[in-house]
């Protein structure tokens, strides 16, 4: 898979743009380096729709911040993965996990939107926050990252590798 062709479902790679101006658009987030991964049990997959809360599992769901309103919710994890480049090439620079529960039948879901937004920001700031994931979720994410591009995994920080081992 060509990691620079995100039409094939790969991770988004940062644009070559390095200049930041103080004019119109200042303060607007550049999501070119962020990709969203959904973890469903032991399976992890890229779903770029999650950037706008429109992943396959999120579509058609009415959200609540009250977990009791979704008693039959199935647990899912959304992981924000940020890509960067260093001397060795592209690598997984940030990874932050957010929890949500979805009851497809009732079309109801639980998530804390502010947490999802903050964790996306943390990922963009090159933080690793995946300790809340269970062992099977960590294994699924690690497999996806390695299968997507083993060289990017090798270039990644020891912190990420240790957190997913």
Short mmCIF file of C-alpha atoms in Angstrom, two decimals:
data_model
loop_
_atom_site.label_atom_id
_atom_site.label_comp_id
_atom_site.label_asym_id
_atom_site.label_seq_id
_atom_site.Cartn_x
_atom_site.Cartn_y
_atom_site.Cartn_z
CA UNK A 1 0.00 0.00 0.00
CA UNK A 2 1.33 3.42 -0.91
CA UNK A 3 1.15 5.42 2.31
CA UNK A 4 0.96 8.66 0.36
CA UNK A 5 -2.25 7.66 -1.43
CA UNK A 6 -4.98 8.13 1.17
CA UNK A 7 -7.66 7.20 -1.37
CA UNK A 8 -6.73 3.58 -0.61
CA UNK A 9 -7.70 3.90 3.06
CA UNK A 10 -4.22 4.52 4.44
CA UNK A 11 -3.20 7.04 7.03
CA UNK A 12 -3.22 10.68 6.05
CA UNK A 13 0.28 12.05 5.63
CA UNK A 14 1.15 15.63 6.52
CA UNK A 15 1.18 18.09 3.71
CA UNK A 16 4.45 19.78 2.88
CA UNK A 17 3.04 23.09 4.08
CA UNK A 18 5.22 24.56 6.83
CA UNK A 19 4.32 28.24 6.72
CA UNK A 20 1.81 29.60 9.16
CA UNK A 21 0.49 33.09 8.67
CA UNK A 22 -1.26 35.41 11.06
CA UNK A 23 -3.99 36.49 8.68
CA UNK A 24 -7.30 35.00 7.66
CA UNK A 25 -7.80 31.48 8.96
CA UNK A 26 -5.45 31.86 11.90
CA UNK A 27 -6.31 29.36 14.60
CA UNK A 28 -7.94 26.92 12.17
CA UNK A 29 -6.90 23.32 12.79
CA UNK A 30 -5.05 21.57 9.98
CA UNK A 31 -6.20 17.97 10.10
CA UNK A 32 -4.01 16.83 7.21
CA UNK A 33 -1.82 14.81 9.60
CA UNK A 34 -4.63 13.19 11.61
CA UNK A 35 -6.34 9.89 10.87
CA UNK A 36 -9.07 8.16 12.82
CA UNK A 37 -9.05 4.48 13.74
CA UNK A 38 -12.09 2.63 15.05
CA UNK A 39 -11.47 -0.36 17.31
CA UNK A 40 -14.36 -2.81 17.41
CA UNK A 41 -13.39 -5.65 19.73
CA UNK A 42 -10.33 -7.32 18.22
CA UNK A 43 -10.54 -5.45 14.91
CA UNK A 44 -9.07 -2.04 14.16
CA UNK A 45 -9.66 -0.16 10.93
CA UNK A 46 -9.23 3.31 9.51
CA UNK A 47 -12.45 5.29 9.09
CA UNK A 48 -11.79 8.89 8.12
CA UNK A 49 -15.47 9.71 8.61
CA UNK A 50 -14.81 9.83 12.35
CA UNK A 51 -13.05 13.18 11.87
CA UNK A 52 -16.54 14.64 11.56
CA UNK A 53 -18.35 12.08 13.79
CA UNK A 54 -19.58 10.31 10.64
CA UNK A 55 -17.77 6.98 10.82
CA UNK A 56 -19.75 3.90 9.81
CA UNK A 57 -20.53 3.09 13.46
CA UNK A 58 -21.47 6.70 14.35
CA UNK A 59 -23.86 7.46 11.49
CA UNK A 60 -27.49 7.82 12.51
CA UNK A 61 -26.74 7.76 16.24
CA UNK A 62 -28.22 10.21 18.72
CA UNK A 63 -25.52 10.95 21.29
CA UNK A 64 -25.76 11.43 25.02
CA UNK A 65 -23.20 12.09 27.74
CA UNK A 66 -25.24 9.93 30.14
CA UNK A 67 -24.05 6.34 30.00
CA UNK A 68 -27.23 5.05 31.68
CA UNK A 69 -29.24 6.11 28.61
CA UNK A 70 -27.42 3.48 26.54
CA UNK A 71 -27.81 0.31 28.65
CA UNK A 72 -27.20 -2.09 25.74
CA UNK A 73 -24.31 -0.18 24.23
CA UNK A 74 -21.47 -1.99 22.53
CA UNK A 75 -18.02 -0.60 23.43
CA UNK A 76 -15.93 1.01 20.70
CA UNK A 77 -12.70 2.98 20.78
CA UNK A 78 -11.82 5.86 18.51
CA UNK A 79 -8.07 6.42 18.25
CA UNK A 80 -6.71 9.63 16.79
CA UNK A 81 -3.38 8.88 15.06
CA UNK A 82 -1.15 11.73 13.98
CA UNK A 83 1.61 11.24 11.43
CA UNK A 84 4.82 13.28 11.29
CA UNK A 85 8.20 13.09 9.59
CA UNK A 86 11.69 12.96 10.99
CA UNK A 87 15.11 12.24 9.50
CA UNK A 88 14.20 8.56 9.06
CA UNK A 89 10.89 9.36 7.33
CA UNK A 90 7.21 9.28 8.34
CA UNK A 91 6.23 7.88 11.73
CA UNK A 92 3.27 7.61 14.09
CA UNK A 93 3.78 10.70 16.23
CA UNK A 94 0.61 10.89 18.32
CA UNK A 95 -2.05 8.37 19.35
CA UNK A 96 -4.92 9.05 21.73
CA UNK A 97 -7.87 6.79 22.50
CA UNK A 98 -11.48 7.86 23.19
CA UNK A 99 -14.21 5.59 24.50
CA UNK A 100 -17.77 5.36 23.21
CA UNK A 101 -20.69 2.94 23.44
CA UNK A 102 -23.23 2.46 20.68
CA UNK A 103 -26.57 0.66 20.60
CA UNK A 104 -27.24 0.36 16.85
CA UNK A 105 -30.71 -1.08 17.36
CA UNK A 106 -31.86 1.82 19.57
CA UNK A 107 -29.77 4.31 17.53
CA UNK A 108 -28.34 5.74 20.77
CA UNK A 109 -24.76 6.27 21.74
CA UNK A 110 -22.67 7.44 24.66
CA UNK A 111 -19.58 9.57 24.28
CA UNK A 112 -18.18 12.69 25.81
CA UNK A 113 -17.68 14.97 22.82
CA UNK A 114 -15.33 17.34 24.67
CA UNK A 115 -13.07 14.37 25.49
CA UNK A 116 -12.99 13.33 21.81
CA UNK A 117 -12.07 16.87 20.74
CA UNK A 118 -9.43 17.27 23.44
CA UNK A 119 -7.89 13.89 22.65
CA UNK A 120 -7.69 14.80 18.96
CA UNK A 121 -5.83 17.94 20.00
CA UNK A 122 -3.50 15.91 22.23
CA UNK A 123 -2.73 13.56 19.34
CA UNK A 124 -1.91 16.54 17.13
CA UNK A 125 0.45 17.68 19.89
CA UNK A 126 2.28 14.35 19.55
CA UNK A 127 1.04 12.78 22.79
CA UNK A 128 0.56 9.07 23.38
CA UNK A 129 -2.57 8.31 25.43
CA UNK A 130 -3.62 4.69 24.89
CA UNK A 131 -3.27 3.25 28.40
CA UNK A 132 -7.06 2.98 28.79
CA UNK A 133 -7.24 0.42 25.98
CA UNK A 134 -7.54 -3.24 26.96
CA UNK A 135 -5.00 -5.81 25.84
CA UNK A 136 -7.03 -6.98 22.81
CA UNK A 137 -7.63 -3.37 21.70
CA UNK A 138 -3.91 -2.56 22.04
CA UNK A 139 -3.04 -5.64 20.01
CA UNK A 140 -5.54 -4.69 17.30
CA UNK A 141 -4.19 -1.13 17.06
CA UNK A 142 -0.58 -2.31 17.01
CA UNK A 143 -1.37 -4.82 14.24
CA UNK A 144 -3.10 -2.14 12.16
CA UNK A 145 -0.19 0.30 12.54
CA UNK A 146 2.40 -2.34 11.63
CA UNK A 147 0.34 -3.77 8.74
CA UNK A 148 -0.27 -0.27 7.38
CA UNK A 149 3.45 0.47 7.25
CA UNK A 150 6.12 -1.40 9.20
CA UNK A 151 8.74 1.30 8.51
CA UNK A 152 6.52 3.97 10.08
CA UNK A 153 6.11 1.71 13.13
CA UNK A 154 9.88 1.25 13.37
CA UNK A 155 10.41 5.03 13.15
CA UNK A 156 7.88 5.64 15.94
CA UNK A 157 8.76 6.46 19.53
CA UNK A 158 9.58 3.85 22.14
CA UNK A 159 6.74 5.33 24.20
CA UNK A 160 4.17 4.28 21.58
CA UNK A 161 5.71 0.82 21.18
CA UNK A 162 5.82 0.22 24.93
CA UNK A 163 2.24 1.43 25.41
CA UNK A 164 0.98 -1.02 22.79
CA UNK A 165 3.01 -4.02 23.98
#
